[in-house]
Each structure stands twice: as C-alpha cells, then as structure tokens.
PDB file of C-alpha atoms and ligand atoms in Angstrom:
ATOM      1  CA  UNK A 109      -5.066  13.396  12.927  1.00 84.00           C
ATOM      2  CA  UNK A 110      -3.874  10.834  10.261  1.00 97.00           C
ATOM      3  CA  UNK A 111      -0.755   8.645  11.728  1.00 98.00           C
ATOM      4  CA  UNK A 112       2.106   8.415   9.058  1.00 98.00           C
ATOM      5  CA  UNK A 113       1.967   5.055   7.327  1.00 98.00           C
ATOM      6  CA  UNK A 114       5.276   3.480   5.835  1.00 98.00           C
ATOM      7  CA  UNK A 115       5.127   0.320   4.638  1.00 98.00           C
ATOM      8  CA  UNK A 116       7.903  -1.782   2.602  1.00 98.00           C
ATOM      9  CA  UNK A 117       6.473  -4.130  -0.411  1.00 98.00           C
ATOM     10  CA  UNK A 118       9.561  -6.493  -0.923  1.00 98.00           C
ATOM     11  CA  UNK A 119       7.508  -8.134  -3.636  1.00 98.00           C
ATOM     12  CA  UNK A 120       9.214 -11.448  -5.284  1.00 98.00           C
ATOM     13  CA  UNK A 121      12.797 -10.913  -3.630  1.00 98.00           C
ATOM     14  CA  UNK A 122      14.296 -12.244  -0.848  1.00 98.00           C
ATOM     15  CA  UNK A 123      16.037 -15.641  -0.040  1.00 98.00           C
ATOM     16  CA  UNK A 124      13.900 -17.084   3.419  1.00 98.00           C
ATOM     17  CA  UNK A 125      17.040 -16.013   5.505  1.00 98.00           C
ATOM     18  CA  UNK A 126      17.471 -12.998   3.866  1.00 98.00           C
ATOM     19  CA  UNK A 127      13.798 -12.233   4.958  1.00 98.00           C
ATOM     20  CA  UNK A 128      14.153 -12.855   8.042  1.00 98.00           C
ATOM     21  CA  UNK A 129      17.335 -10.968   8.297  1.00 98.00           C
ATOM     22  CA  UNK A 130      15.623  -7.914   7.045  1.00 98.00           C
ATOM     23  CA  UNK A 131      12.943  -8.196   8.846  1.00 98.00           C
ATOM     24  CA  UNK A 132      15.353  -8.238  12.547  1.00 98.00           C
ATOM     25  CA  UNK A 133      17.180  -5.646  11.660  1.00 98.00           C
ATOM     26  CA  UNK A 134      14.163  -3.092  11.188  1.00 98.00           C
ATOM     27  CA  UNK A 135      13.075  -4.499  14.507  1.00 98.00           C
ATOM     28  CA  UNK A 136      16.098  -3.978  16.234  1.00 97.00           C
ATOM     29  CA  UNK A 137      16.969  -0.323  14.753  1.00 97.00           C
ATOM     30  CA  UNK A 138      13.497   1.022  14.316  1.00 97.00           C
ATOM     31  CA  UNK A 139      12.654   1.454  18.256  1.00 87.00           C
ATOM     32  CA  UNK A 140      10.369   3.693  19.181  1.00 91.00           C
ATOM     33  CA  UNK A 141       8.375   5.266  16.680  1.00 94.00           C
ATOM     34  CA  UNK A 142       4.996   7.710  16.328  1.00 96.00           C
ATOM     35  CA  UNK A 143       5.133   6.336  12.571  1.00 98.00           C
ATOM     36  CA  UNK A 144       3.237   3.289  11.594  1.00 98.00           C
ATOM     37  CA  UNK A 145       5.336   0.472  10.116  1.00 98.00           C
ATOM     38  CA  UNK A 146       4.622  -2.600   8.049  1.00 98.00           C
ATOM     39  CA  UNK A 147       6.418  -5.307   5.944  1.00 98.00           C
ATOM     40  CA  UNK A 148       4.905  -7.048   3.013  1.00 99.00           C
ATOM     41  CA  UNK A 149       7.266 -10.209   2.462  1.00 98.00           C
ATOM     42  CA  UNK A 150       6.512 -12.747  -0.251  1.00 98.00           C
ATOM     43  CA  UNK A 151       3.848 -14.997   1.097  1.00 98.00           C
ATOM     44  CA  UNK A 152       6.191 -17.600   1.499  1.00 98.00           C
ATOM     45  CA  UNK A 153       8.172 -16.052   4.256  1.00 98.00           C
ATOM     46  CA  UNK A 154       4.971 -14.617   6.065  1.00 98.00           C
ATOM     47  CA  UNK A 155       5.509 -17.274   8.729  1.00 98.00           C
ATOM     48  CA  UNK A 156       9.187 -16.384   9.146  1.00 98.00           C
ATOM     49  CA  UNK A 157       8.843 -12.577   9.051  1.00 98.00           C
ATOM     50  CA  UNK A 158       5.704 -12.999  11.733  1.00 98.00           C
ATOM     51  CA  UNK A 159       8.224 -14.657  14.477  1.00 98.00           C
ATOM     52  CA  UNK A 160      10.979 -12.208  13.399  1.00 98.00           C
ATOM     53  CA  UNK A 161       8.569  -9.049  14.156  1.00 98.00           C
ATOM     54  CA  UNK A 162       6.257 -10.532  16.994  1.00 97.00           C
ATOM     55  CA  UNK A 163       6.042  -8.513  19.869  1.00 96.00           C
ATOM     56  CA  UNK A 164       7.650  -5.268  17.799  1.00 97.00           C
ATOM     57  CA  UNK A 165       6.015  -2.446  16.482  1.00 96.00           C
ATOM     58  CA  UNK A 166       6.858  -3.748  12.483  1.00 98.00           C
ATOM     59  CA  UNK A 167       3.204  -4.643  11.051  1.00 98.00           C
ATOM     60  CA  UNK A 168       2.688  -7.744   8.920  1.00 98.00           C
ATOM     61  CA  UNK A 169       1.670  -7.415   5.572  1.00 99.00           C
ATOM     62  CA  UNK A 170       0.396  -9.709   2.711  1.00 98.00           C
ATOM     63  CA  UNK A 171       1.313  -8.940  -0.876  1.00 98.00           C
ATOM     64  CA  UNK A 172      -1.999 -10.287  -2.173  1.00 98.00           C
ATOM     65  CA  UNK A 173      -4.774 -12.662  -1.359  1.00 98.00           C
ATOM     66  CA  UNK A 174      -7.523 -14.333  -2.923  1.00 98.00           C
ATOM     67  CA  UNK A 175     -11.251 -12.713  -1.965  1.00 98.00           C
ATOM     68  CA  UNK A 176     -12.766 -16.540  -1.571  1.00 98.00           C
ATOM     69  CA  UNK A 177     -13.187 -18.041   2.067  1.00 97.00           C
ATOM     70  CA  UNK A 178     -11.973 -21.462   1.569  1.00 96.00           C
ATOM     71  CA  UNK A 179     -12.104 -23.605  -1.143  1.00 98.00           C
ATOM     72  CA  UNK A 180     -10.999 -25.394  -4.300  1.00 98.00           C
ATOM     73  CA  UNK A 181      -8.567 -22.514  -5.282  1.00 98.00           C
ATOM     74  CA  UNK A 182      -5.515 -24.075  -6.000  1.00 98.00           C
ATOM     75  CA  UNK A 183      -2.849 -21.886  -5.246  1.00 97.00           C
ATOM     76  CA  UNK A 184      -4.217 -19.230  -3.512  1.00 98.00           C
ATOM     77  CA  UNK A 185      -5.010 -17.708   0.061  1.00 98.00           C
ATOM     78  CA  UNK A 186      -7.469 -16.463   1.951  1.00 98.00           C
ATOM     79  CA  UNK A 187      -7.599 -13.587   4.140  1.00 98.00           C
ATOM     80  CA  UNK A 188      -8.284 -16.346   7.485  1.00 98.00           C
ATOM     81  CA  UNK A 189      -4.709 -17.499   6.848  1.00 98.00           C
ATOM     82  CA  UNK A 190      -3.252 -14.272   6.492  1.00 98.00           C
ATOM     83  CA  UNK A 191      -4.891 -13.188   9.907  1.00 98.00           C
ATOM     84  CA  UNK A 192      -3.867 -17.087  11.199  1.00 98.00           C
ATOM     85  CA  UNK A 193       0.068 -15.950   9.981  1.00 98.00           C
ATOM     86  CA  UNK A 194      -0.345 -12.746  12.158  1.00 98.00           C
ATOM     87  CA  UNK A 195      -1.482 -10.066   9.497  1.00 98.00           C
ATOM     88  CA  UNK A 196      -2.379  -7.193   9.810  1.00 98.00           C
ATOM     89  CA  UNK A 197      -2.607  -5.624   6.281  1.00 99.00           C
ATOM     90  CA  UNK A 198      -2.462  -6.954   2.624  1.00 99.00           C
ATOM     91  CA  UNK A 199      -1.805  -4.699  -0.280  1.00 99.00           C
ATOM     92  CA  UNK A 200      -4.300  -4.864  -3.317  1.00 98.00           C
ATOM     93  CA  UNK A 201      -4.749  -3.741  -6.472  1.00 98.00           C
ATOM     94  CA  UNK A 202      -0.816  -3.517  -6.709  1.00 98.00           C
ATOM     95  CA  UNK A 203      -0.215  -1.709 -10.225  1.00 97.00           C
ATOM     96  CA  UNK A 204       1.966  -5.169 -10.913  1.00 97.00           C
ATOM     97  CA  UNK A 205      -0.819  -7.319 -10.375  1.00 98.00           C
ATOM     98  CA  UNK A 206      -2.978  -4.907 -12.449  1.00 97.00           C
ATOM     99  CA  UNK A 207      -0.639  -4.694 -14.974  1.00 96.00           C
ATOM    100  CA  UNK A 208       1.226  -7.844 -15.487  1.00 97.00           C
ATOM    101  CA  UNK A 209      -1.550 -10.263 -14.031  1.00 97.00           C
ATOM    102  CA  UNK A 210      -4.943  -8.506 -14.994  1.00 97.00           C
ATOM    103  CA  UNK A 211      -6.398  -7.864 -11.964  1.00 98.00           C
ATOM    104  CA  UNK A 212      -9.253  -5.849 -12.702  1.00 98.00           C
ATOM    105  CA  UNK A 213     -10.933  -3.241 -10.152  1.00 98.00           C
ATOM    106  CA  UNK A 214     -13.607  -5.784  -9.898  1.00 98.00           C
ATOM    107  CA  UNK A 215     -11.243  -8.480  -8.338  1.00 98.00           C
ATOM    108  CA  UNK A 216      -9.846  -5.569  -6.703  1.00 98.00           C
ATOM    109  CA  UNK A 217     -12.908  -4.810  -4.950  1.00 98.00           C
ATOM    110  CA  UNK A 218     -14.201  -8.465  -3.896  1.00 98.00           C
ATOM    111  CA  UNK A 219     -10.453  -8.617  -2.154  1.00 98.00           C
ATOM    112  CA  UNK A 220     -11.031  -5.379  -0.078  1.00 98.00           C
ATOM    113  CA  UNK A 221     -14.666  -6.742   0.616  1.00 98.00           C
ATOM    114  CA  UNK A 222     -13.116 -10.059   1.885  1.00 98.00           C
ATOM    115  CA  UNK A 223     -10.008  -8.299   3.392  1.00 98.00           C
ATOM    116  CA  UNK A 224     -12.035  -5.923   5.696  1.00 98.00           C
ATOM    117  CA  UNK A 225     -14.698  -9.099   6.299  1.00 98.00           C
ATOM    118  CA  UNK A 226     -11.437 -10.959   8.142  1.00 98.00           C
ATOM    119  CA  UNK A 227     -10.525  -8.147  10.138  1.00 98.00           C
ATOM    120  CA  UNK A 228      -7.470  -7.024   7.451  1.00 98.00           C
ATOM    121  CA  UNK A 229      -6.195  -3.429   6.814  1.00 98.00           C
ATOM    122  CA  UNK A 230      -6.384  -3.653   2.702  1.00 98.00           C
ATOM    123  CA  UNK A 231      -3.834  -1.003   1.286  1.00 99.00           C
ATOM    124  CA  UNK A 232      -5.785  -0.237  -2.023  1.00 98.00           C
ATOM    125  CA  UNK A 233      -3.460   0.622  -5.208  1.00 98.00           C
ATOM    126  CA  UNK A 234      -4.066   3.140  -8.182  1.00 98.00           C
ATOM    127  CA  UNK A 235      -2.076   4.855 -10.385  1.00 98.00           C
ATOM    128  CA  UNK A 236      -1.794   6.123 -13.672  1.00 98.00           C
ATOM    129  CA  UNK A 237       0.497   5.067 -16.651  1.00 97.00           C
ATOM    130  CA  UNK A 238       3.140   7.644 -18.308  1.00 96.00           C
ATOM    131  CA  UNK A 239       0.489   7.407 -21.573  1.00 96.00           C
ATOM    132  CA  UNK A 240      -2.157   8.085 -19.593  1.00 97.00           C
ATOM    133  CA  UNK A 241      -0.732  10.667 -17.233  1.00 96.00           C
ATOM    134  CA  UNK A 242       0.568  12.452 -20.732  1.00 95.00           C
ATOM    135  CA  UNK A 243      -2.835  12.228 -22.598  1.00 97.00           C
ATOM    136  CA  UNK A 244      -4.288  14.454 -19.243  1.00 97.00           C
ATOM    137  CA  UNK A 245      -5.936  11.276 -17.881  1.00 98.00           C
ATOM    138  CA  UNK A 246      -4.289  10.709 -14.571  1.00 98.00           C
ATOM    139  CA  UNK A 247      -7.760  12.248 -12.523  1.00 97.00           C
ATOM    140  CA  UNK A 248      -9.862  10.109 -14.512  1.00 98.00           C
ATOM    141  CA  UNK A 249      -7.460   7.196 -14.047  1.00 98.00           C
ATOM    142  CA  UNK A 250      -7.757   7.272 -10.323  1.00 98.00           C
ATOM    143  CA  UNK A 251     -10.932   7.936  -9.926  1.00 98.00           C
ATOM    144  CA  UNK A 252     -12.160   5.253 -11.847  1.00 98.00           C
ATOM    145  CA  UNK A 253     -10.052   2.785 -10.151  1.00 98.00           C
ATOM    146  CA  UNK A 254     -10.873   3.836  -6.354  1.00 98.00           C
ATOM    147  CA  UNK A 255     -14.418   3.893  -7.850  1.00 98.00           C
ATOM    148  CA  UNK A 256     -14.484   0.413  -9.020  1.00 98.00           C
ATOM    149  CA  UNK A 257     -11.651  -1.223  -6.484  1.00 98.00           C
ATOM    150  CA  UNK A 258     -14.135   0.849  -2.961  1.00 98.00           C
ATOM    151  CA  UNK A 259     -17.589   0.034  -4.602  1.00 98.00           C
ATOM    152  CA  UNK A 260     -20.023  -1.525  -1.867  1.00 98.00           C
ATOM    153  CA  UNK A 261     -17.858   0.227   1.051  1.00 98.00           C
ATOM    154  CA  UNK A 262     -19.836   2.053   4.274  1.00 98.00           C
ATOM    155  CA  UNK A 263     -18.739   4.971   5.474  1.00 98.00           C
ATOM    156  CA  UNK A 264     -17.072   3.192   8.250  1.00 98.00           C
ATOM    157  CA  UNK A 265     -15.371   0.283   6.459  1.00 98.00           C
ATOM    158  CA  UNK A 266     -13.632   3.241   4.119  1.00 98.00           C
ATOM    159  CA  UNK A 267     -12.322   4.777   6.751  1.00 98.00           C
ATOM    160  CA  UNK A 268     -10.412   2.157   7.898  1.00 98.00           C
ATOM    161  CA  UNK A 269      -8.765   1.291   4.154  1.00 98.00           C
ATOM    162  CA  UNK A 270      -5.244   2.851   3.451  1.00 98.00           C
ATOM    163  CA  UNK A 271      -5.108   4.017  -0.674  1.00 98.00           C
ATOM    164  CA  UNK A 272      -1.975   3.604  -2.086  1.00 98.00           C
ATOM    165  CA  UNK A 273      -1.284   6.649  -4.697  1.00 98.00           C
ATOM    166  CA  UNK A 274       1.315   4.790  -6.852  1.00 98.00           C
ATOM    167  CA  UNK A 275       1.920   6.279 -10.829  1.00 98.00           C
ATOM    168  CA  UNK A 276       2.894   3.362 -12.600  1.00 97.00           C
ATOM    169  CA  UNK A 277       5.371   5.631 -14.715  1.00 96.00           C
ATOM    170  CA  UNK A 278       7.552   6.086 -11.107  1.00 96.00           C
ATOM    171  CA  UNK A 279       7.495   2.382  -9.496  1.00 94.00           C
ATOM    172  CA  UNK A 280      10.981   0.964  -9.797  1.00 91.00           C
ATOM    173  CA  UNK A 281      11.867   3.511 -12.180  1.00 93.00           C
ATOM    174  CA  UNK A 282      13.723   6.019 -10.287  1.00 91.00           C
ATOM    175  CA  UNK A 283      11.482   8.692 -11.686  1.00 91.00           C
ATOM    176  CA  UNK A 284       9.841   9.870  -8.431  1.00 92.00           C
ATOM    177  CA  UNK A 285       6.937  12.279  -8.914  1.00 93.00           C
ATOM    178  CA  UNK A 286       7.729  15.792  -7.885  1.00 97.00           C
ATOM    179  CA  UNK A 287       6.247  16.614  -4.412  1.00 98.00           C
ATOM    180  CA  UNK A 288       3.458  18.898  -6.087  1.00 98.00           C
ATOM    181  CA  UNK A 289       2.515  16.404  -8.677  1.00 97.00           C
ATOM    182  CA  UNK A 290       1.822  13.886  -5.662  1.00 98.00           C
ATOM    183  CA  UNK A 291      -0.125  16.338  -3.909  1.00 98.00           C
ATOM    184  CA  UNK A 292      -2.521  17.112  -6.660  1.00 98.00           C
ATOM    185  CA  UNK A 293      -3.095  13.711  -6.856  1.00 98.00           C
ATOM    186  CA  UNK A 294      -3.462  13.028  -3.152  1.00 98.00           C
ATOM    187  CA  UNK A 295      -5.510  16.140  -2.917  1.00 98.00           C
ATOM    188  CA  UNK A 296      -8.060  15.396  -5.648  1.00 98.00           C
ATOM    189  CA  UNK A 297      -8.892  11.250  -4.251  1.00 98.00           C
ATOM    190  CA  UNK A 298      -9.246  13.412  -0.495  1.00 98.00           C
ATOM    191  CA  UNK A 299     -11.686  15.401  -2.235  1.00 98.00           C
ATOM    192  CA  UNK A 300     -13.485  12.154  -3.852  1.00 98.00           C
ATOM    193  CA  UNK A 301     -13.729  10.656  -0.634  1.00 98.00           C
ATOM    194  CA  UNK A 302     -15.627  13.625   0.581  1.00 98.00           C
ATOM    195  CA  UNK A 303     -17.826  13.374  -2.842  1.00 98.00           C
ATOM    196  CA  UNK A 304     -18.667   9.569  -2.434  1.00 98.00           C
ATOM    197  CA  UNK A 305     -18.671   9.613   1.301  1.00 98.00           C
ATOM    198  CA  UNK A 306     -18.199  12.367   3.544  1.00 98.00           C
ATOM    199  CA  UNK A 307     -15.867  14.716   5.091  1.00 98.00           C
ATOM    200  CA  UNK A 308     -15.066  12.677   8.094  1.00 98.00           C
ATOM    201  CA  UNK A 309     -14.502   9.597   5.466  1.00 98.00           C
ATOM    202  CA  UNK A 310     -12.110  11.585   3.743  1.00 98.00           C
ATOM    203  CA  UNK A 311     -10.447  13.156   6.664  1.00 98.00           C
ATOM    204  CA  UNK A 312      -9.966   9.894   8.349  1.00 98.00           C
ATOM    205  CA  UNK A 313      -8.293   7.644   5.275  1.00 98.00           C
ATOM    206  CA  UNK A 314      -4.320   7.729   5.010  1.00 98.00           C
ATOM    207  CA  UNK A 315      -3.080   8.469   1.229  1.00 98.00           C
ATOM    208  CA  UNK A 316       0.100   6.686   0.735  1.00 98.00           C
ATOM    209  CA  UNK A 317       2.093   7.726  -1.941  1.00 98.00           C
ATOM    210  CA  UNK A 318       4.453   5.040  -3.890  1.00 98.00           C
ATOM    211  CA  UNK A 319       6.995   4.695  -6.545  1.00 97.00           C
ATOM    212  CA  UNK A 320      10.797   5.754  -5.936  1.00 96.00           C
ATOM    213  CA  UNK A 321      10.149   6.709  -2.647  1.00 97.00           C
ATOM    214  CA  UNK A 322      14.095   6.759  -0.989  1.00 97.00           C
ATOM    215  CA  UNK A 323      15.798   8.760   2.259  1.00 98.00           C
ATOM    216  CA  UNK A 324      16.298  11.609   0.598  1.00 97.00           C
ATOM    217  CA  UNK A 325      13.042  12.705  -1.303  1.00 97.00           C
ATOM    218  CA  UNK A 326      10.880  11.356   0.948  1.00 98.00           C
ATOM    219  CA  UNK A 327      10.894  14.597   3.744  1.00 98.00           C
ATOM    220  CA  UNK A 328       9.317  16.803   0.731  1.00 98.00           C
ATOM    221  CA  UNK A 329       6.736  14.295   0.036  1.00 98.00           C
ATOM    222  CA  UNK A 330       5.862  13.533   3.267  1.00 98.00           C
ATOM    223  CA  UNK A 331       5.428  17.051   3.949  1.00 97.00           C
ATOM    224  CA  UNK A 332       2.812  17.612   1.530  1.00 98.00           C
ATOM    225  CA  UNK A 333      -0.713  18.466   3.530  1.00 98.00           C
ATOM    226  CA  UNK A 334      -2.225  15.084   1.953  1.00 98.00           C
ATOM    227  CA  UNK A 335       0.274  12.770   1.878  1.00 98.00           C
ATOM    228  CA  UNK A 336       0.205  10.359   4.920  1.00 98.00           C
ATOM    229  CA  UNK A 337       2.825   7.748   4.405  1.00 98.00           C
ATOM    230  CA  UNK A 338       4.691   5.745   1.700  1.00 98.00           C
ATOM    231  CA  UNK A 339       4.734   2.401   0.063  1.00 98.00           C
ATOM    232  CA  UNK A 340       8.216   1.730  -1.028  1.00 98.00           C
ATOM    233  CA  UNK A 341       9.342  -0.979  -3.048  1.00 98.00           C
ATOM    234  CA  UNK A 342      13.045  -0.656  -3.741  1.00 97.00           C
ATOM    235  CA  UNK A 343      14.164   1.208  -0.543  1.00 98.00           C
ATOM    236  CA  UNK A 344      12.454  -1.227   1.493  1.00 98.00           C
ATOM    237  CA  UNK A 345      15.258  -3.892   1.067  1.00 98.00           C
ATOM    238  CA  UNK A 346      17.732  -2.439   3.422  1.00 98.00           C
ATOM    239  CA  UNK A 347      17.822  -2.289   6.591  1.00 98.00           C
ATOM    240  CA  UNK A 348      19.104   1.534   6.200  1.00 98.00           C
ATOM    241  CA  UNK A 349      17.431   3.252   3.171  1.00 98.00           C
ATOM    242  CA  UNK A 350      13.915   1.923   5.013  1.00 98.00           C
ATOM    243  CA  UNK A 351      14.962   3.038   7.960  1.00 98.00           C
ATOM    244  CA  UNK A 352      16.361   6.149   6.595  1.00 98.00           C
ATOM    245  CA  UNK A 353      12.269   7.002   4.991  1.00 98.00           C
ATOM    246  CA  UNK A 354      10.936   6.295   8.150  1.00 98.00           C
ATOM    247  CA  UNK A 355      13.554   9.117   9.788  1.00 97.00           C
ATOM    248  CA  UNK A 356      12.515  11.163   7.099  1.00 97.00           C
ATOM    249  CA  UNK A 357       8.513  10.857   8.168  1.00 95.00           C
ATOM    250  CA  UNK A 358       8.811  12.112  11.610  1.00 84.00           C
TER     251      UNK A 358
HETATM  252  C1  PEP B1049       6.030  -0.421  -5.187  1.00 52.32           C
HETATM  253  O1  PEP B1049       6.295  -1.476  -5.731  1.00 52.32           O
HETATM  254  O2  PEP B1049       4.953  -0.322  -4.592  1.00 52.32           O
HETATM  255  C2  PEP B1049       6.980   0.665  -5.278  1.00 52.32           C
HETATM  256  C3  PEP B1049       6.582   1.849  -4.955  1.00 52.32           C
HETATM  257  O3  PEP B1049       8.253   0.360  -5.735  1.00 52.32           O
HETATM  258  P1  PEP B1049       9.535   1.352  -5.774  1.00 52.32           P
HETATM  259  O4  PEP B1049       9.584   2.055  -4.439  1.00 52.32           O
HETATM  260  O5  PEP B1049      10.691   0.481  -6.009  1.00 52.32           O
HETATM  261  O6  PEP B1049       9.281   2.333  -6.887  1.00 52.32           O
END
C-alpha cells in the first residue's frame, strides 16, 4: 500500500517570517493525518522552517542541492547539510531548474545518487512541454527523463525515490491536467518501473502528480488508481488551500 504524499514547493517566495508563519500554521491545523506531508522552503529559511515543524508530522524538504560532498562549490549545498538542517527530502529535477537553469538528467541523476547516499528522500521531476505533449511526445518525454535522471539505481534505492509527474504546460498556469490525462501518464512510468526494475519496484514508488494542483480538483486526481500524492506549488502558500489538498487526499 502506497501512503499519499503531499508536499508544498514554495520555491523563491516567502519573507523569513512569512516562512515561518506558514510553516506553524500547517503544524497547528494539520493534526493528525494518515497522509504524508512535507514543506520545501527556500534554502534560506530551512533552519527556520526545521524549528517551526520539529516534533510535528510536516516533513522538511530542500528545493535543490548540489550532488558534491564538500568542497570548493561556491554557492551551493550538499545533501550532509540538508540532513544537518533536519531534511528529510529534496526535490530534483524541478521542471524550473530544467528549464530556466539547464539542469540536465545527467545532473539530475548524480543529485539522486548523492541524495539517497546521505540518507535523503529525492522527489524526482519530469514532465513534458505543451509542444511536446502536442507533437505526441509526452511518453517519450518521460521516459527519457526518468531514464536518464534513475540511471545507476538498485532495485532497492528506487523504491525508496518519490517521481514527481509534473507537465510543464500546467505548473503555475492554472491549466491542471484532466484526471485521465494524469493517469495515463502515471500509469505508463508504473509500467516502466516494472520494465527497468520489477513489479515490486514499481508497486512500491509513490507517483506524485504536480502543476495546478488546488482544494477542489485535487479529490479526482487523487483518486486516480496511480496517483499517490501531489506536489503543489501555488496552493502550498496558504495555510488553507494546502490544507484544503491534504483534506481532499484522505
Ligand atoms: C510546482 O512548482 O511544482 C507546481 C506544481 O506549481 P503549481 O502548483 O503552482 O502549478
């Protein structure tokens, strides 16, 4: 049985007591929950958001990190001072890092290497574009990017990574993808998994789906057979709409 899996990306927003704001009131309002929860707050306020949602059941997230131990890296970090700030998870492969940043599925993939090496959950991105999904190229798209971003994985290292279905054509766009278009998607990486590892593999990962995600579409898509959580960007901001997805889940 795959536990539900909402997590909130707040990407490059947020004031530091804004952050932390946010981050009390899900911990105060969520309570008790079968779902799995998670924050990703810039890296900045990691520190802030960790005291705000120690002891709670609101995960820790990282937005990104760098896939080198230690080093001459100016400006980066390492998956040792994620864990150090109380992570749990970092998100990679983000179709804003691919896109506007060039991360290739090669950088991808040395992250989730590095990620899983420290102990991290990595919450692995793909997604297609609106010219590729039109041209008939969004099964392709994906596969070529799990293919690329999982190279190297065992069988038990995959089964602990959470994939992130995301179409780049319905992140911050308000153009969610209809609950069946999801599915297909969600239905045809399962069915990869079981191709490139096996059927316990692909029984055992959580396929998030992202992009648009608010209170009241998420029931249908969370109801689809192969869709096991959400990554919401947007929604995740207030206290209530995040809250209101995570209602929507159980
Ligand atoms: C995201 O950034 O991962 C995302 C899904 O954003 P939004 O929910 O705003 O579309």
């Amino acid at each position: 049985m795959r536990r539900t899996f909402i997590a909130g990306n707040w990407k490059m927003t947020q004031t530091r007591s804004e952050a932390v704001a946010l981050a009390q009131g899900i911990v105060q309002q969520l309570g008790d929950t079968s779902i799995e929860v998670a924050v990703a707050p810039p890296s900045v306020y990691l520190d802030a958001v960790s005291q705000a949602t120690k002891g709670s059941n609101v995960g820790l997230s990282a937005q990104n990190m760098y896939h080198e131990a230690n080093g001459a890296f100016t400006g980066e970090i390492s998956a040792s001072m994620l864990l150090d700030l109380g992570c749990k998870y970092v998100i990679l492969g983000h179709s804003e890092r691919r896109h506007i940043l060039g991360e290739t599925d090669t950088d991808v993939n040395r992250k989730v290497h590095a990620a899983i090496a420290a102990g991290l959950v990595p919450i692995v991105c793909v997604g297609e574009t609106l010219d590729e999904r039109e041209a008939g190229q969004t099964q392709s798209v994906v596969q070529q990017q799990c293919d690329g971003s999982l190279a190297g994985l065992t069988n038990e290292q995959m089964s602990g990574v959470v994939i992130a279905y995301e179409p780049v054509w319905a992140i911050g766009t308000g153009k969610v993808a209809t609950p069946e278009q999801a599915e297909e998607v969600h239905a045809d990486l399962r069915k990869l998994l079981e191709t490139r590892y096996n059927s316990d593999v692909a029984a055992a990962v959580r396929i998030q789906y992202g992009g648009s995600v608010k209170p009241d579409n998420a029931g249908d898509l969370l109801g689809q057979p192969n869709i096991d959580g959400a990554l919401v960007g947007g929604a995740s901001l207030k206290v209530d709409s995040f809250l209101g997805i995570i209602a929507a889940a159980k």
